[in-house]
PDB file of C-alpha atoms in Angstrom:
ATOM      1  CA  MET A   1      12.208 -17.502   5.639  1.00 46.00           C
ATOM      2  CA  ALA A   2      11.682 -13.770   5.157  1.00 53.00           C
ATOM      3  CA  GLY A   3      11.861 -12.605   1.571  1.00 55.00           C
ATOM      4  CA  MET A   4      11.004 -15.988   0.090  1.00 57.00           C
ATOM      5  CA  ALA A   5       7.900 -16.377  -2.041  1.00 53.00           C
ATOM      6  CA  THR A   6       5.390 -18.993  -1.033  1.00 57.00           C
ATOM      7  CA  GLU A   7       5.007 -22.115  -3.102  1.00 59.00           C
ATOM      8  CA  GLY A   8       2.857 -21.438  -6.161  1.00 58.00           C
ATOM      9  CA  SER A   9       3.638 -17.731  -6.102  1.00 62.00           C
ATOM     10  CA  GLN A  10       4.223 -15.886  -9.363  1.00 75.00           C
ATOM     11  CA  PHE A  11       7.141 -13.890  -7.894  1.00 75.00           C
ATOM     12  CA  ASP A  12      10.640 -14.931  -8.929  1.00 83.00           C
ATOM     13  CA  ALA A  13      13.345 -12.839  -7.252  1.00 84.00           C
ATOM     14  CA  ARG A  14      16.049 -13.698  -9.793  1.00 88.00           C
ATOM     15  CA  GLN A  15      13.815 -12.815 -12.720  1.00 89.00           C
ATOM     16  CA  PHE A  16      12.806  -9.552 -11.017  1.00 86.00           C
ATOM     17  CA  ASP A  17      16.446  -8.616 -10.360  1.00 87.00           C
ATOM     18  CA  ALA A  18      17.421  -9.445 -13.938  1.00 89.00           C
ATOM     19  CA  ARG A  19      14.586  -7.326 -15.325  1.00 88.00           C
ATOM     20  CA  MET A  20      15.396  -4.389 -13.046  1.00 83.00           C
ATOM     21  CA  ASN A  21      19.042  -4.529 -14.132  1.00 84.00           C
ATOM     22  CA  GLU A  22      17.918  -4.431 -17.778  1.00 84.00           C
ATOM     23  CA  VAL A  23      15.706  -1.417 -17.128  1.00 79.00           C
ATOM     24  CA  LEU A  24      18.400   0.451 -15.210  1.00 76.00           C
ATOM     25  CA  GLN A  25      21.077  -0.238 -17.833  1.00 79.00           C
ATOM     26  CA  ALA A  26      18.771   0.831 -20.662  1.00 73.00           C
ATOM     27  CA  ASP A  27      18.236   4.093 -18.801  1.00 59.00           C
ATOM     28  CA  GLY A  28      21.945   4.747 -18.406  1.00 63.00           C
ATOM     29  CA  GLY A  29      22.267   2.948 -15.095  1.00 54.00           C
ATOM     30  CA  ASP A  30      22.884   6.058 -13.048  1.00 63.00           C
ATOM     31  CA  THR A  31      19.566   7.893 -13.237  1.00 67.00           C
ATOM     32  CA  PHE A  32      16.504   7.082 -11.184  1.00 66.00           C
ATOM     33  CA  PHE A  33      13.329   9.103 -11.601  1.00 68.00           C
ATOM     34  CA  THR A  34      10.260   9.294  -9.412  1.00 74.00           C
ATOM     35  CA  SER A  35       7.269  11.558  -9.710  1.00 76.00           C
ATOM     36  CA  TYR A  36       6.572  11.594  -5.969  1.00 78.00           C
ATOM     37  CA  ASP A  37       7.302  14.844  -4.157  1.00 82.00           C
ATOM     38  CA  GLU A  38       5.834  13.910  -0.781  1.00 83.00           C
ATOM     39  CA  ILE A  39       8.162  12.630   1.938  1.00 85.00           C
ATOM     40  CA  CYS A  40       6.747  10.847   4.971  1.00 87.00           C
ATOM     41  CA  GLU A  41       8.746  10.776   8.170  1.00 88.00           C
ATOM     42  CA  SER A  42       7.102   7.556   9.380  1.00 87.00           C
ATOM     43  CA  PHE A  43       4.747   4.812   8.267  1.00 85.00           C
ATOM     44  CA  ASP A  44       2.101   6.341  10.544  1.00 85.00           C
ATOM     45  CA  ALA A  45       2.253   9.587   8.553  1.00 89.00           C
ATOM     46  CA  MET A  46       1.421   7.741   5.325  1.00 89.00           C
ATOM     47  CA  GLY A  47      -2.226   7.239   6.268  1.00 89.00           C
ATOM     48  CA  LEU A  48      -2.094   3.464   5.829  1.00 91.00           C
ATOM     49  CA  GLN A  49      -4.782   1.118   7.111  1.00 93.00           C
ATOM     50  CA  GLU A  50      -4.273  -0.130  10.654  1.00 92.00           C
ATOM     51  CA  ASN A  51      -3.911  -3.788   9.628  1.00 92.00           C
ATOM     52  CA  LEU A  52      -1.184  -2.884   7.139  1.00 91.00           C
ATOM     53  CA  LEU A  53       0.680  -0.867   9.769  1.00 90.00           C
ATOM     54  CA  ARG A  54       0.457  -3.809  12.175  1.00 90.00           C
ATOM     55  CA  GLY A  55       2.001  -6.050   9.522  1.00 89.00           C
ATOM     56  CA  ILE A  56       4.814  -3.596   8.832  1.00 86.00           C
ATOM     57  CA  TYR A  57       5.657  -3.192  12.507  1.00 87.00           C
ATOM     58  CA  ALA A  58       5.303  -6.934  13.173  1.00 88.00           C
ATOM     59  CA  TYR A  59       7.828  -7.610  10.414  1.00 82.00           C
ATOM     60  CA  GLY A  60      10.311  -5.410  12.233  1.00 75.00           C
ATOM     61  CA  ILE A  61      10.968  -2.625   9.778  1.00 57.00           C
TER      62      ILE A  61
END
């Protein structure tokens, strides 16, 4: 199933969501900051490796 971690993986979606909620609430909950100024119109414009692009497009995003 898409979005599910494989068995033995260190990723826990519930723990991640809980931690992100803590971080956002500690920051006021309504402010999100990023230091990136560059906007890419497509994945192709990001200069990613071909095998990564194939994976992105195969996933259907």
